[in-house]
Amino acid sequence: MVEHSGRPTPPQVDRAAASRAAIAARRARAAVKAEVASGRRSALSVLQTATEQPEGVEGRMRVTDFLLSVPAIGSTKMHRALDALDISPAKRLGGLGRHQRVRLHEYLESRAAARGQHPTRLVVLAGPTAVGKGTVSTYIREHYPEVLLSVSATTRAPRPGEIDGVNYYFVDDAEFDRMVAAGELLESATVHNAYRYGTPRAPIDAALASGRSVLLEIDLQGARSVRSVMPEARLIFLLPPSWEELVRRLVGRDTEDSAEQQRRLATAKVELAAQDEFDFRVVNASVADAAREVVDLMDIRTAPSRP
Ligand code: 5GP
Protein backbone atom coordinates (compact mmCIF):
# COMPACT_ATOMS: atom_id res chain seq x y z
CA MET A 1 0.00 0.00 0.00
CA VAL A 2 1.35 3.47 -0.89
CA GLU A 3 0.18 6.81 0.51
CA HIS A 4 -0.14 9.97 -1.65
CA SER A 5 3.25 11.09 -0.37
CA GLY A 6 4.77 7.99 -1.93
CA ARG A 7 5.84 6.63 1.51
CA PRO A 8 4.74 3.05 2.20
CA THR A 9 2.14 2.81 4.97
CA PRO A 10 3.33 0.63 7.88
CA PRO A 11 1.26 -2.49 8.43
CA GLN A 12 -1.70 -2.06 10.79
CA VAL A 13 -0.05 -3.86 13.69
CA ASP A 14 3.11 -1.65 13.55
CA ARG A 15 0.98 1.45 13.53
CA ALA A 16 -0.80 0.35 16.68
CA ALA A 17 2.55 -0.36 18.39
CA ALA A 18 3.96 2.96 17.20
CA SER A 19 0.99 4.84 18.52
CA ARG A 20 1.27 3.06 21.89
CA ALA A 21 4.96 4.02 22.03
CA ALA A 22 4.12 7.63 21.17
CA ILE A 23 1.53 7.75 23.95
CA ALA A 24 4.03 6.28 26.44
CA ALA A 25 6.67 8.83 25.39
CA ARG A 26 4.19 11.70 25.78
CA ARG A 27 3.25 10.44 29.24
CA ALA A 28 6.92 10.19 30.25
CA ARG A 29 7.53 13.75 29.06
CA ALA A 30 4.47 14.95 30.96
CA ALA A 31 5.82 13.28 34.12
CA VAL A 32 9.15 15.10 33.75
CA LYS A 33 7.34 18.41 33.24
CA ALA A 34 5.22 17.79 36.34
CA GLU A 35 8.37 17.12 38.38
CA VAL A 36 9.94 20.39 37.23
CA ALA A 37 6.71 22.34 37.78
CA SER A 38 6.42 21.03 41.35
CA GLY A 39 10.06 21.82 42.11
CA ARG A 40 10.88 18.15 42.78
CA ARG A 41 13.39 18.20 39.95
CA SER A 42 15.56 21.11 38.83
CA ALA A 43 15.33 22.36 35.25
CA LEU A 44 19.13 22.13 35.13
CA SER A 45 19.04 18.43 35.82
CA VAL A 46 16.56 17.89 32.96
CA LEU A 47 18.81 19.85 30.60
CA GLN A 48 21.80 17.78 31.69
CA THR A 49 20.01 14.47 31.06
CA ALA A 50 18.79 15.74 27.68
CA THR A 51 22.38 16.54 26.75
CA GLU A 52 23.60 13.10 27.75
CA GLN A 53 20.71 11.24 26.10
CA PRO A 54 19.39 13.33 23.19
CA GLU A 55 17.01 10.53 22.15
CA GLY A 56 15.73 9.92 25.69
CA VAL A 57 12.57 11.34 27.29
CA GLU A 58 14.20 14.63 28.27
CA GLY A 59 16.09 14.92 24.98
CA ARG A 60 12.91 14.57 22.93
CA MET A 61 11.14 17.32 24.90
CA ARG A 62 10.40 20.53 23.03
CA VAL A 63 12.29 23.48 24.45
CA THR A 64 9.00 25.43 24.57
CA ASP A 65 7.24 22.77 26.70
CA PHE A 66 10.31 22.48 28.88
CA LEU A 67 10.49 26.21 29.62
CA LEU A 68 6.75 26.41 30.26
CA SER A 69 7.10 23.74 32.95
CA VAL A 70 9.65 25.87 34.85
CA PRO A 71 7.91 27.67 37.73
CA ALA A 72 7.08 31.32 36.94
CA ILE A 73 7.80 31.08 33.22
CA GLY A 74 4.70 31.78 31.15
CA SER A 75 4.24 32.04 27.41
CA THR A 76 5.50 35.64 27.06
CA LYS A 77 8.59 35.06 29.18
CA MET A 78 9.29 31.79 27.37
CA HIS A 79 9.21 33.43 23.91
CA ARG A 80 11.29 36.37 25.11
CA ALA A 81 13.87 33.99 26.57
CA LEU A 82 14.09 31.90 23.40
CA ASP A 83 14.59 35.07 21.35
CA ALA A 84 17.33 36.29 23.67
CA LEU A 85 19.01 32.87 23.70
CA ASP A 86 18.71 32.58 19.93
CA ILE A 87 16.93 29.22 20.11
CA SER A 88 14.15 28.31 17.67
CA PRO A 89 10.86 27.33 19.39
CA ALA A 90 10.79 24.23 17.17
CA LYS A 91 13.93 22.81 18.83
CA ARG A 92 13.97 19.81 21.10
CA LEU A 93 16.24 19.88 24.18
CA GLY A 94 18.46 17.13 22.83
CA GLY A 95 18.87 18.94 19.51
CA LEU A 96 20.31 22.18 20.90
CA GLY A 97 23.71 23.25 19.65
CA ARG A 98 26.53 23.47 22.19
CA HIS A 99 26.37 27.27 22.47
CA GLN A 100 22.59 27.26 22.74
CA ARG A 101 22.86 24.70 25.54
CA VAL A 102 25.41 26.80 27.41
CA ARG A 103 23.22 29.93 27.04
CA LEU A 104 20.15 28.05 28.25
CA HIS A 105 22.10 26.62 31.19
CA GLU A 106 23.28 30.08 32.23
CA TYR A 107 19.79 31.49 31.83
CA LEU A 108 18.29 28.80 34.10
CA GLU A 109 21.09 29.14 36.61
CA SER A 110 20.79 32.91 36.90
CA ARG A 111 16.99 32.64 37.21
CA ALA A 112 17.35 30.15 40.04
CA ALA A 113 19.86 32.42 41.78
CA ALA A 114 17.64 35.49 41.34
CA ARG A 115 14.72 33.57 42.87
CA GLY A 116 16.72 32.96 46.03
CA GLN A 117 17.57 29.36 45.22
CA HIS A 118 21.23 28.56 45.61
CA PRO A 119 22.02 26.18 42.81
CA THR A 120 25.77 26.67 42.80
CA ARG A 121 26.45 26.32 46.51
CA LEU A 122 27.99 22.95 45.84
CA VAL A 123 31.53 23.27 44.57
CA VAL A 124 33.72 20.42 43.45
CA LEU A 125 37.47 20.88 43.57
CA ALA A 126 39.36 18.41 41.42
CA GLY A 127 42.70 18.40 39.69
CA PRO A 128 45.70 16.22 39.04
CA THR A 129 47.22 14.19 41.80
CA ALA A 130 49.67 16.12 44.05
CA VAL A 131 48.51 19.51 42.77
CA GLY A 132 47.67 20.44 46.36
CA LYS A 133 43.89 19.94 46.46
CA GLY A 134 44.16 18.59 49.98
CA THR A 135 46.26 21.54 51.20
CA VAL A 136 43.93 24.08 49.60
CA SER A 137 40.83 22.43 51.03
CA THR A 138 42.38 22.12 54.50
CA TYR A 139 43.22 25.84 54.31
CA ILE A 140 39.59 26.54 53.41
CA ARG A 141 38.35 24.42 56.33
CA GLU A 142 40.58 26.35 58.72
CA HIS A 143 40.03 29.87 57.37
CA TYR A 144 36.49 29.81 55.99
CA PRO A 145 34.38 27.99 58.61
CA GLU A 146 31.18 28.98 56.79
CA VAL A 147 32.09 26.41 54.12
CA LEU A 148 31.43 22.75 54.86
CA LEU A 149 34.30 20.61 53.65
CA SER A 150 32.84 17.20 52.90
CA VAL A 151 34.58 14.30 54.67
CA SER A 152 34.88 11.29 52.36
CA ALA A 153 34.85 7.63 53.23
CA THR A 154 37.87 5.63 52.07
CA THR A 155 39.17 2.09 52.28
CA ARG A 156 42.81 3.20 52.40
CA ALA A 157 44.69 3.24 55.71
CA PRO A 158 45.25 6.54 57.53
CA ARG A 159 48.57 8.31 56.92
CA PRO A 160 50.46 9.59 59.96
CA GLY A 161 48.59 12.52 61.47
CA GLU A 162 45.29 11.81 59.72
CA ILE A 163 42.27 11.66 62.00
CA ASP A 164 39.21 9.47 61.45
CA GLY A 165 36.16 11.66 60.90
CA VAL A 166 38.25 14.75 60.14
CA ASN A 167 40.37 13.85 57.10
CA TYR A 168 38.37 10.79 56.09
CA TYR A 169 36.08 8.16 57.50
CA PHE A 170 38.42 5.19 57.34
CA VAL A 171 36.31 2.13 56.65
CA ASP A 172 36.91 -1.45 55.52
CA ASP A 173 35.61 -2.92 52.25
CA ALA A 174 32.55 -4.45 53.89
CA GLU A 175 31.47 -1.12 55.38
CA PHE A 176 32.12 0.65 52.08
CA ASP A 177 29.96 -1.96 50.29
CA ARG A 178 27.22 -1.38 52.85
CA MET A 179 27.32 2.41 52.31
CA VAL A 180 27.05 1.97 48.54
CA ALA A 181 24.19 -0.54 48.84
CA ALA A 182 22.31 1.72 51.28
CA GLY A 183 22.58 4.66 48.86
CA GLU A 184 24.52 6.67 51.45
CA LEU A 185 27.09 7.93 48.94
CA LEU A 186 26.53 10.73 46.44
CA GLU A 187 29.33 9.27 44.31
CA SER A 188 32.10 6.76 44.73
CA ALA A 189 35.15 5.71 42.75
CA THR A 190 38.22 3.52 42.87
CA VAL A 191 41.15 5.93 42.72
CA HIS A 192 44.61 5.08 41.32
CA ASN A 193 43.29 1.53 40.75
CA ALA A 194 43.75 0.94 44.43
CA TYR A 195 41.37 2.12 47.13
CA ARG A 196 37.79 3.18 47.13
CA TYR A 197 36.62 6.68 48.01
CA GLY A 198 33.09 8.05 48.32
CA THR A 199 31.20 11.18 49.32
CA PRO A 200 28.59 10.75 52.07
CA ARG A 201 25.35 12.30 50.91
CA ALA A 202 23.53 13.19 54.16
CA PRO A 203 25.84 15.95 55.50
CA ILE A 204 25.79 17.62 52.07
CA ASP A 205 22.00 17.59 51.81
CA ALA A 206 21.72 19.01 55.33
CA ALA A 207 24.27 21.79 54.69
CA LEU A 208 22.72 22.80 51.37
CA ALA A 209 19.25 22.81 52.92
CA SER A 210 20.46 25.23 55.59
CA GLY A 211 22.02 27.50 52.96
CA ARG A 212 25.63 26.58 53.70
CA SER A 213 28.20 26.19 50.92
CA VAL A 214 29.76 22.78 50.47
CA LEU A 215 33.16 21.91 49.04
CA LEU A 216 34.00 18.44 47.74
CA GLU A 217 37.65 17.61 47.15
CA ILE A 218 37.45 14.53 44.97
CA ASP A 219 38.98 12.92 41.90
CA LEU A 220 37.98 13.43 38.29
CA GLN A 221 35.61 10.46 38.09
CA GLY A 222 33.89 11.75 41.20
CA ALA A 223 33.59 15.27 39.71
CA ARG A 224 31.93 13.81 36.61
CA SER A 225 29.51 11.75 38.70
CA VAL A 226 28.54 14.78 40.79
CA ARG A 227 27.95 16.80 37.64
CA SER A 228 25.55 14.18 36.34
CA VAL A 229 23.54 13.86 39.56
CA MET A 230 23.74 17.55 40.55
CA PRO A 231 24.27 19.56 37.36
CA GLU A 232 24.01 22.77 39.33
CA ALA A 233 27.35 21.98 41.05
CA ARG A 234 30.22 24.23 40.07
CA LEU A 235 33.36 22.39 39.02
CA ILE A 236 36.77 23.89 39.67
CA PHE A 237 40.01 22.43 38.34
CA LEU A 238 43.14 23.15 40.34
CA LEU A 239 46.24 23.48 38.17
CA PRO A 240 49.92 23.35 39.09
CA PRO A 241 52.01 26.37 37.99
CA SER A 242 53.84 23.92 35.65
CA TRP A 243 54.28 20.21 34.97
CA GLU A 244 57.81 20.33 36.48
CA GLU A 245 56.36 21.78 39.67
CA LEU A 246 53.76 19.00 39.79
CA VAL A 247 56.48 16.33 39.50
CA ARG A 248 58.49 18.09 42.20
CA ARG A 249 55.47 18.17 44.52
CA LEU A 250 54.67 14.53 43.98
CA VAL A 251 58.22 13.27 44.44
CA GLY A 252 58.85 15.70 47.30
CA ARG A 253 55.82 14.41 49.17
CA ASP A 254 57.60 11.16 49.86
CA THR A 255 54.49 9.40 51.10
CA GLU A 256 54.43 6.88 48.25
CA ASP A 257 57.03 4.42 46.99
CA SER A 258 58.52 4.91 43.52
CA ALA A 259 56.14 2.50 41.72
CA GLU A 260 53.21 4.32 43.29
CA GLN A 261 54.72 7.70 42.30
CA GLN A 262 55.02 6.56 38.67
CA ARG A 263 51.43 5.36 38.72
CA ARG A 264 50.23 8.67 40.14
CA LEU A 265 52.22 10.70 37.58
CA ALA A 266 50.62 8.69 34.76
CA THR A 267 47.20 9.37 36.29
CA ALA A 268 48.08 13.08 36.64
CA LYS A 269 48.79 13.36 32.89
CA VAL A 270 45.38 11.93 32.03
CA GLU A 271 43.73 14.12 34.65
CA LEU A 272 45.37 17.33 33.32
CA ALA A 273 43.90 16.61 29.91
CA ALA A 274 40.39 16.86 31.38
CA GLN A 275 40.65 20.48 32.53
CA ASP A 276 38.41 21.79 29.72
CA GLU A 277 35.44 19.91 31.18
CA PHE A 278 35.54 22.23 34.18
CA ASP A 279 33.71 25.51 34.77
CA PHE A 280 36.74 27.26 36.25
CA ARG A 281 40.48 26.78 36.52
CA VAL A 282 42.53 28.00 39.46
CA VAL A 283 46.33 27.89 39.50
CA ASN A 284 47.76 26.76 42.82
CA ALA A 285 50.85 28.94 43.06
CA SER A 286 50.10 30.10 46.61
CA VAL A 287 47.77 28.09 48.84
CA ALA A 288 46.13 31.15 50.44
CA ASP A 289 45.45 32.78 47.05
CA ALA A 290 44.12 29.59 45.50
CA ALA A 291 41.85 29.02 48.53
CA ARG A 292 40.50 32.57 48.31
CA GLU A 293 39.81 32.15 44.60
CA VAL A 294 37.93 28.91 45.22
CA VAL A 295 35.84 30.51 47.97
CA ASP A 296 35.15 33.54 45.74
CA LEU A 297 33.85 31.15 43.10
CA MET A 298 31.30 29.85 45.60
CA ASP A 299 29.58 33.20 45.32
CA ILE A 300 26.49 32.48 43.24
CA ARG A 301 26.65 35.93 41.68
CA THR A 302 29.76 34.93 39.74
CA ALA A 303 28.75 34.06 36.19
CA PRO A 304 29.98 30.63 35.14
CA SER A 305 32.28 30.40 32.14
CA ARG A 306 31.39 26.94 30.95
CA PRO A 307 33.40 25.93 27.92
P1 5GP B 1 44.50 10.57 49.01
O1 5GP B 1 44.52 9.07 49.20
O2 5GP B 1 45.84 11.10 48.53
O3 5GP B 1 43.97 11.30 50.21
O4 5GP B 1 43.46 10.86 47.82
C1 5GP B 1 43.59 10.23 46.60
C2 5GP B 1 42.57 10.82 45.64
O5 5GP B 1 41.25 10.47 46.03
C3 5GP B 1 42.59 12.33 45.53
O6 5GP B 1 42.61 12.66 44.15
C4 5GP B 1 41.29 12.76 46.14
O7 5GP B 1 40.79 13.94 45.53
C5 5GP B 1 40.40 11.59 45.82
N1 5GP B 1 39.25 11.51 46.69
C6 5GP B 1 39.17 11.79 48.01
N2 5GP B 1 37.92 11.62 48.47
C7 5GP B 1 37.17 11.23 47.40
C8 5GP B 1 35.79 10.93 47.22
O8 5GP B 1 34.98 10.95 48.13
N3 5GP B 1 35.39 10.57 45.98
C9 5GP B 1 36.25 10.51 44.94
N4 5GP B 1 35.75 10.19 43.74
N5 5GP B 1 37.55 10.82 45.05
C10 5GP B 1 38.01 11.17 46.27
PDB file of C-alpha atoms in Angstrom, residues 60-169:
ATOM      1  CA  ARG A  60      12.906  14.567  22.934  1.00  0.00           C
ATOM      2  CA  MET A  61      11.139  17.317  24.903  1.00  0.00           C
ATOM      3  CA  ARG A  62      10.403  20.535  23.034  1.00  0.00           C
ATOM      4  CA  VAL A  63      12.286  23.482  24.454  1.00  0.00           C
ATOM      5  CA  THR A  64       9.003  25.429  24.573  1.00  0.00           C
ATOM      6  CA  ASP A  65       7.238  22.767  26.696  1.00  0.00           C
ATOM      7  CA  PHE A  66      10.310  22.483  28.879  1.00  0.00           C
ATOM      8  CA  LEU A  67      10.487  26.206  29.624  1.00  0.00           C
ATOM      9  CA  LEU A  68       6.749  26.413  30.256  1.00  0.00           C
ATOM     10  CA  SER A  69       7.095  23.744  32.948  1.00  0.00           C
ATOM     11  CA  VAL A  70       9.647  25.865  34.846  1.00  0.00           C
ATOM     12  CA  PRO A  71       7.913  27.673  37.733  1.00  0.00           C
ATOM     13  CA  ALA A  72       7.076  31.320  36.939  1.00  0.00           C
ATOM     14  CA  ILE A  73       7.797  31.078  33.218  1.00  0.00           C
ATOM     15  CA  GLY A  74       4.698  31.781  31.146  1.00  0.00           C
ATOM     16  CA  SER A  75       4.245  32.041  27.410  1.00  0.00           C
ATOM     17  CA  THR A  76       5.496  35.643  27.058  1.00  0.00           C
ATOM     18  CA  LYS A  77       8.591  35.061  29.180  1.00  0.00           C
ATOM     19  CA  MET A  78       9.294  31.794  27.369  1.00  0.00           C
ATOM     20  CA  HIS A  79       9.214  33.433  23.912  1.00  0.00           C
ATOM     21  CA  ARG A  80      11.289  36.370  25.107  1.00  0.00           C
ATOM     22  CA  ALA A  81      13.869  33.986  26.569  1.00  0.00           C
ATOM     23  CA  LEU A  82      14.085  31.896  23.399  1.00  0.00           C
ATOM     24  CA  ASP A  83      14.589  35.068  21.354  1.00  0.00           C
ATOM     25  CA  ALA A  84      17.329  36.286  23.669  1.00  0.00           C
ATOM     26  CA  LEU A  85      19.012  32.870  23.703  1.00  0.00           C
ATOM     27  CA  ASP A  86      18.712  32.580  19.930  1.00  0.00           C
ATOM     28  CA  ILE A  87      16.930  29.221  20.114  1.00  0.00           C
ATOM     29  CA  SER A  88      14.151  28.308  17.671  1.00  0.00           C
ATOM     30  CA  PRO A  89      10.864  27.325  19.394  1.00  0.00           C
ATOM     31  CA  ALA A  90      10.793  24.234  17.174  1.00  0.00           C
ATOM     32  CA  LYS A  91      13.925  22.805  18.831  1.00  0.00           C
ATOM     33  CA  ARG A  92      13.972  19.812  21.101  1.00  0.00           C
ATOM     34  CA  LEU A  93      16.237  19.882  24.178  1.00  0.00           C
ATOM     35  CA  GLY A  94      18.460  17.125  22.833  1.00  0.00           C
ATOM     36  CA  GLY A  95      18.870  18.943  19.515  1.00  0.00           C
ATOM     37  CA  LEU A  96      20.313  22.180  20.896  1.00  0.00           C
ATOM     38  CA  GLY A  97      23.713  23.253  19.646  1.00  0.00           C
ATOM     39  CA  ARG A  98      26.527  23.475  22.188  1.00  0.00           C
ATOM     40  CA  HIS A  99      26.374  27.272  22.473  1.00  0.00           C
ATOM     41  CA  GLN A 100      22.585  27.257  22.735  1.00  0.00           C
ATOM     42  CA  ARG A 101      22.860  24.696  25.537  1.00  0.00           C
ATOM     43  CA  VAL A 102      25.409  26.799  27.410  1.00  0.00           C
ATOM     44  CA  ARG A 103      23.225  29.931  27.039  1.00  0.00           C
ATOM     45  CA  LEU A 104      20.148  28.054  28.248  1.00  0.00           C
ATOM     46  CA  HIS A 105      22.104  26.615  31.191  1.00  0.00           C
ATOM     47  CA  GLU A 106      23.281  30.081  32.225  1.00  0.00           C
ATOM     48  CA  TYR A 107      19.789  31.489  31.833  1.00  0.00           C
ATOM     49  CA  LEU A 108      18.288  28.803  34.101  1.00  0.00           C
ATOM     50  CA  GLU A 109      21.087  29.141  36.610  1.00  0.00           C
ATOM     51  CA  SER A 110      20.790  32.911  36.899  1.00  0.00           C
ATOM     52  CA  ARG A 111      16.989  32.635  37.214  1.00  0.00           C
ATOM     53  CA  ALA A 112      17.350  30.150  40.045  1.00  0.00           C
ATOM     54  CA  ALA A 113      19.864  32.423  41.776  1.00  0.00           C
ATOM     55  CA  ALA A 114      17.640  35.491  41.345  1.00  0.00           C
ATOM     56  CA  ARG A 115      14.721  33.574  42.869  1.00  0.00           C
ATOM     57  CA  GLY A 116      16.725  32.957  46.027  1.00  0.00           C
ATOM     58  CA  GLN A 117      17.574  29.359  45.221  1.00  0.00           C
ATOM     59  CA  HIS A 118      21.231  28.556  45.614  1.00  0.00           C
ATOM     60  CA  PRO A 119      22.024  26.181  42.809  1.00  0.00           C
ATOM     61  CA  THR A 120      25.767  26.670  42.798  1.00  0.00           C
ATOM     62  CA  ARG A 121      26.446  26.321  46.507  1.00  0.00           C
ATOM     63  CA  LEU A 122      27.993  22.945  45.837  1.00  0.00           C
ATOM     64  CA  VAL A 123      31.533  23.273  44.573  1.00  0.00           C
ATOM     65  CA  VAL A 124      33.725  20.419  43.454  1.00  0.00           C
ATOM     66  CA  LEU A 125      37.471  20.878  43.568  1.00  0.00           C
ATOM     67  CA  ALA A 126      39.361  18.411  41.425  1.00  0.00           C
ATOM     68  CA  GLY A 127      42.699  18.397  39.686  1.00  0.00           C
ATOM     69  CA  PRO A 128      45.703  16.215  39.043  1.00  0.00           C
ATOM     70  CA  THR A 129      47.220  14.190  41.802  1.00  0.00           C
ATOM     71  CA  ALA A 130      49.669  16.117  44.046  1.00  0.00           C
ATOM     72  CA  VAL A 131      48.514  19.512  42.774  1.00  0.00           C
ATOM     73  CA  GLY A 132      47.675  20.439  46.355  1.00  0.00           C
ATOM     74  CA  LYS A 133      43.891  19.937  46.461  1.00  0.00           C
ATOM     75  CA  GLY A 134      44.163  18.591  49.981  1.00  0.00           C
ATOM     76  CA  THR A 135      46.260  21.537  51.196  1.00  0.00           C
ATOM     77  CA  VAL A 136      43.932  24.080  49.598  1.00  0.00           C
ATOM     78  CA  SER A 137      40.827  22.425  51.034  1.00  0.00           C
ATOM     79  CA  THR A 138      42.384  22.115  54.498  1.00  0.00           C
ATOM     80  CA  TYR A 139      43.224  25.837  54.306  1.00  0.00           C
ATOM     81  CA  ILE A 140      39.587  26.540  53.410  1.00  0.00           C
ATOM     82  CA  ARG A 141      38.352  24.419  56.328  1.00  0.00           C
ATOM     83  CA  GLU A 142      40.580  26.346  58.722  1.00  0.00           C
ATOM     84  CA  HIS A 143      40.035  29.871  57.365  1.00  0.00           C
ATOM     85  CA  TYR A 144      36.491  29.805  55.992  1.00  0.00           C
ATOM     86  CA  PRO A 145      34.383  27.988  58.610  1.00  0.00           C
ATOM     87  CA  GLU A 146      31.180  28.981  56.787  1.00  0.00           C
ATOM     88  CA  VAL A 147      32.092  26.414  54.116  1.00  0.00           C
ATOM     89  CA  LEU A 148      31.432  22.753  54.857  1.00  0.00           C
ATOM     90  CA  LEU A 149      34.302  20.605  53.651  1.00  0.00           C
ATOM     91  CA  SER A 150      32.840  17.198  52.896  1.00  0.00           C
ATOM     92  CA  VAL A 151      34.578  14.302  54.666  1.00  0.00           C
ATOM     93  CA  SER A 152      34.876  11.287  52.357  1.00  0.00           C
ATOM     94  CA  ALA A 153      34.851   7.626  53.231  1.00  0.00           C
ATOM     95  CA  THR A 154      37.871   5.631  52.067  1.00  0.00           C
ATOM     96  CA  THR A 155      39.170   2.093  52.277  1.00  0.00           C
ATOM     97  CA  ARG A 156      42.814   3.205  52.403  1.00  0.00           C
ATOM     98  CA  ALA A 157      44.695   3.237  55.714  1.00  0.00           C
ATOM     99  CA  PRO A 158      45.253   6.541  57.532  1.00  0.00           C
ATOM    100  CA  ARG A 159      48.566   8.310  56.919  1.00  0.00           C
ATOM    101  CA  PRO A 160      50.460   9.589  59.963  1.00  0.00           C
ATOM    102  CA  GLY A 161      48.591  12.517  61.469  1.00  0.00           C
ATOM    103  CA  GLU A 162      45.291  11.811  59.725  1.00  0.00           C
ATOM    104  CA  ILE A 163      42.273  11.657  61.997  1.00  0.00           C
ATOM    105  CA  ASP A 164      39.214   9.472  61.452  1.00  0.00           C
ATOM    106  CA  GLY A 165      36.157  11.662  60.904  1.00  0.00           C
ATOM    107  CA  VAL A 166      38.255  14.755  60.138  1.00  0.00           C
ATOM    108  CA  ASN A 167      40.370  13.847  57.104  1.00  0.00           C
ATOM    109  CA  TYR A 168      38.368  10.788  56.089  1.00  0.00           C
ATOM    110  CA  TYR A 169      36.077   8.162  57.498  1.00  0.00           C
TER     111      TYR A 169
END
